């Protein structure tokens, strides 16, 4: 097997225009006998290809730390989400990142321990942060605030339970995607945005050059896992990954990665997609669960 370093990968990807495959070096005493094939799709800032064709992102950083800790080689393969799940089922793909636990997925995949939490927050334009306060979900009704939300996604039980009433009172404006919700906020068609706590600020900055501020209320919180194919040849991979997650969490390595992506200045981040690149705002690995609810 030819092991290709990160530096060589960038050179080869540029030369052959094949940026979808990335190998991360395996050390001599590796506990992995085969390369771990990881499916991903572009969803900044969790995983995407930067301007030079390198796979980057929060989840990429975390899984790379695990791989280095275990001495494993990773191959990142860009593909649609549905294809990735199908390949997990057949064992032609070993792993996916950024996954929420659902019972139907346990038929074909094992879940690692939680490696990060995902939050759904409410956002306002930065210049309006001192004027809009929401301490509880019902404040949206009492203050007659117009909520902007994409038509897909899981935004918590409060949103699900009150969605009909929000629509009846004309306090909810549903759009096809996060980018259009951001545009509506720019044009003053709504007061508050709802979405992922880390990805939504990136989408706002990239699609509209807009700075948004999260409100203190956490609408929903979800545990995020690595999904590992039950047909993978790495029989002890789940156990090894879980031990590595514990080790890295204890050392604060994962917390530093999250902090990095939470605090990086979007305006000065050169690795974000350029204006000419399409920003995928379809919530990454989200897909329908057995309950017809979108979950990653």
XYZ file of C-alpha atoms in Angstrom:
296
model
C 0.000 0.000 0.000
C 1.273 3.444 -0.924
C 0.736 5.891 1.925
C 0.180 9.447 0.704
C 0.870 12.300 3.083
C -1.400 15.341 3.415
C 1.108 17.479 1.494
C 1.258 14.989 -1.352
C -2.500 14.695 -1.455
C -2.909 18.400 -2.142
C -0.350 18.244 -4.949
C -1.886 15.157 -6.523
C -5.430 16.498 -6.221
C -4.429 19.686 -8.006
C -2.611 17.749 -10.696
C -5.353 15.252 -11.471
C -8.411 17.351 -10.490
C -9.727 14.588 -8.229
C -10.271 16.324 -4.854
C -12.826 13.902 -3.447
C -10.347 11.388 -1.986
C -7.965 12.161 0.872
C -5.614 9.857 2.761
C -4.212 10.631 6.181
C -0.965 8.800 6.984
C -0.806 5.528 8.868
C 1.941 5.025 11.445
C 3.992 1.785 11.593
C 2.406 0.491 14.826
C -1.149 1.108 13.599
C -3.967 -0.885 15.157
C -5.855 -0.599 11.854
C -5.133 -3.177 9.202
C -7.043 -1.335 6.466
C -7.716 2.256 5.478
C -10.905 3.633 7.063
C -13.138 4.998 4.312
C -15.116 8.019 5.511
C -18.023 9.488 3.562
C -18.728 13.226 3.752
C -20.614 15.942 1.922
C -19.915 19.668 1.876
C -21.413 21.332 4.942
C -19.250 24.139 6.335
C -17.928 24.340 8.948
C -18.215 20.620 9.733
C -16.741 19.188 6.535
C -16.048 20.591 3.080
C -13.386 21.135 0.435
C -11.524 24.413 0.733
C -10.269 26.562 -2.152
C -7.217 24.359 -2.748
C -9.184 21.097 -2.690
C -8.334 20.033 0.854
C -10.939 18.475 3.131
C -11.339 20.612 6.257
C -13.824 21.249 9.045
C -14.741 20.662 12.669
C -15.751 17.015 12.252
C -12.754 16.397 9.997
C -10.434 17.778 12.681
C -11.998 15.604 15.364
C -11.890 12.389 13.370
C -8.321 13.122 12.294
C -7.352 13.411 15.974
C -8.935 10.007 16.618
C -7.137 8.476 13.638
C -3.775 9.829 14.753
C -4.412 8.580 18.285
C -5.142 5.080 16.952
C -2.530 5.163 14.210
C -5.150 4.686 11.514
C -5.250 5.839 7.934
C -8.341 7.755 6.763
C -9.681 8.145 3.256
C -12.259 10.946 2.993
C -14.649 10.453 0.079
C -17.084 13.167 -0.930
C -20.528 11.831 -1.853
C -24.259 12.497 -1.439
C -25.678 11.607 1.959
C -28.091 8.950 0.725
C -25.293 7.165 -1.113
C -23.125 7.226 1.996
C -25.830 5.540 4.075
C -26.353 2.917 1.387
C -22.610 2.218 1.253
C -22.540 1.867 5.047
C -25.251 -0.771 4.698
C -23.227 -2.768 2.167
C -19.902 -2.289 3.952
C -18.250 -0.488 1.023
C -17.940 2.555 3.307
C -16.645 2.294 6.859
C -17.701 5.478 8.573
C -19.720 8.693 8.540
C -19.256 11.746 10.740
C -21.726 14.091 12.439
C -24.499 11.548 12.971
C -27.491 11.643 15.292
C -28.658 8.371 16.818
C -31.831 6.849 15.374
C -33.118 3.334 15.960
C -33.467 2.492 12.268
C -29.784 3.213 11.652
C -28.710 0.611 14.198
C -29.749 -2.059 11.670
C -26.686 -1.304 9.559
C -24.357 0.800 11.688
C -22.838 1.002 15.157
C -22.612 4.355 16.897
C -19.553 5.622 18.683
C -19.826 7.378 22.010
C -20.743 11.062 21.777
C -17.815 13.140 20.534
C -19.575 16.519 20.509
C -22.973 18.071 21.134
C -24.975 19.999 18.590
C -27.163 22.928 19.548
C -30.078 24.629 17.845
C -30.162 28.338 18.659
C -32.104 31.458 17.788
C -30.184 34.241 16.018
C -30.730 37.930 15.353
C -28.786 40.498 13.386
C -25.762 41.514 15.442
C -26.901 45.133 15.633
C -30.262 44.022 17.061
C -28.879 41.719 19.760
C -29.440 44.239 22.566
C -33.042 44.877 21.515
C -34.354 41.321 21.142
C -34.640 39.102 24.204
C -36.109 35.596 24.287
C -35.833 33.844 27.629
C -38.305 31.073 26.805
C -39.927 29.767 23.638
C -43.289 31.367 24.438
C -41.670 34.816 24.198
C -41.924 34.482 20.429
C -45.701 34.554 20.823
C -45.929 37.190 23.556
C -43.557 39.557 21.731
C -45.004 38.817 18.291
C -41.617 38.017 16.782
C -41.494 36.611 13.263
C -39.446 33.425 13.134
C -37.532 32.452 9.988
C -36.964 28.713 9.496
C -35.966 26.433 6.596
C -38.553 23.835 5.653
C -36.269 20.943 6.625
C -34.531 20.112 9.865
C -35.148 19.181 13.474
C -35.480 22.261 15.677
C -36.642 20.728 18.938
C -39.912 19.735 20.575
C -41.046 23.322 21.272
C -40.827 24.202 17.594
C -42.588 20.984 16.546
C -45.397 21.404 19.085
C -46.092 25.066 18.334
C -45.487 25.136 14.580
C -49.227 25.051 13.692
C -49.955 27.940 16.055
C -46.957 29.925 14.798
C -48.307 29.540 11.265
C -51.844 30.441 12.334
C -50.642 33.649 13.961
C -48.397 34.374 10.948
C -45.302 34.328 13.141
C -43.483 31.645 11.139
C -41.976 32.135 7.693
C -40.721 28.896 6.131
C -38.120 28.989 3.370
C -36.499 26.273 1.219
C -33.096 26.607 2.905
C -31.015 28.534 5.421
C -29.584 30.849 2.772
C -33.033 32.147 1.860
C -33.936 32.549 5.534
C -30.820 34.696 5.929
C -31.834 36.798 2.924
C -35.258 37.339 4.478
C -33.597 38.569 7.660
C -31.504 40.987 5.604
C -34.640 42.405 3.975
C -36.468 42.703 7.291
C -39.088 40.032 6.606
C -38.417 38.357 9.931
C -36.956 39.065 13.354
C -35.307 35.803 14.416
C -33.503 32.947 12.643
C -33.435 29.361 13.889
C -30.694 26.874 13.041
C -27.504 25.067 13.942
C -25.396 27.072 16.384
C -22.170 26.741 14.398
C -23.173 26.381 10.748
C -25.782 29.160 10.542
C -23.318 32.012 11.238
C -21.083 30.637 8.460
C -23.983 30.521 6.013
C -25.048 34.052 6.949
C -21.546 35.418 6.458
C -20.930 33.590 3.193
C -24.289 34.117 1.519
C -25.051 37.670 2.624
C -22.005 39.054 4.433
C -24.246 39.228 7.487
C -23.112 39.024 11.104
C -25.663 37.303 13.344
C -25.657 36.831 17.107
C -27.068 33.823 19.010
C -29.574 34.478 21.773
C -28.950 32.767 25.144
C -31.836 30.316 24.840
C -30.759 26.851 23.649
C -33.732 25.514 21.695
C -32.446 21.952 21.371
C -29.299 19.948 22.090
C -28.337 16.685 20.453
C -25.530 14.151 20.909
C -23.371 13.624 17.822
C -21.612 10.354 16.960
C -19.492 8.616 14.360
C -21.429 5.927 12.485
C -19.476 2.750 11.684
C -20.695 0.111 9.254
C -21.612 -3.221 10.823
C -20.139 -4.933 7.777
C -16.777 -3.187 8.061
C -13.664 -5.371 8.295
C -12.521 -3.316 11.312
C -14.162 -5.567 13.902
C -12.824 -3.760 16.989
C -13.064 -0.264 15.539
C -15.978 0.940 17.662
C -14.244 -0.025 20.905
C -10.985 1.591 19.810
C -12.728 4.777 18.654
C -14.633 5.056 21.933
C -11.431 4.741 23.951
C -9.805 7.400 21.795
C -12.799 9.740 22.222
C -12.474 9.339 26.002
C -8.727 9.990 25.911
C -8.985 13.046 23.678
C -11.926 14.476 25.614
C -10.097 14.045 28.900
C -7.064 15.871 27.510
C -9.266 18.718 26.247
C -8.319 18.125 22.610
C -11.910 17.985 21.367
C -12.890 21.075 23.349
C -10.081 23.014 21.685
C -11.310 21.987 18.231
C -14.857 23.169 18.990
C -13.531 26.413 20.441
C -11.451 26.984 17.322
C -14.449 26.720 15.009
C -16.748 28.687 17.305
C -14.436 31.669 17.592
C -12.722 31.849 14.228
C -13.469 35.099 12.385
C -15.530 34.243 9.317
C -14.388 37.379 7.502
C -10.743 36.444 7.871
C -11.036 32.683 7.358
C -9.306 31.866 4.112
C -10.355 28.200 4.174
C -14.052 29.007 3.849
C -15.631 28.473 0.420
C -15.055 31.422 -1.891
C -17.957 33.460 -3.205
C -17.822 31.480 -6.436
C -18.285 28.176 -4.616
C -21.682 26.792 -3.713
C -22.377 26.686 0.016
C -24.325 23.562 0.904
C -26.837 24.658 3.545
C -28.901 21.464 3.575
C -27.638 20.513 7.031
C -25.004 18.092 5.914
C -25.729 14.508 6.837
C -29.366 15.138 7.671
C -31.832 12.604 6.292
C -35.239 11.213 7.094
C -35.442 8.917 10.084
C -38.012 6.151 10.439
C -40.310 8.761 12.013
C -40.049 11.055 8.966
C -38.110 13.569 11.014
C -34.978 15.065 9.590
C -31.999 14.143 11.709
C -28.303 13.925 11.036
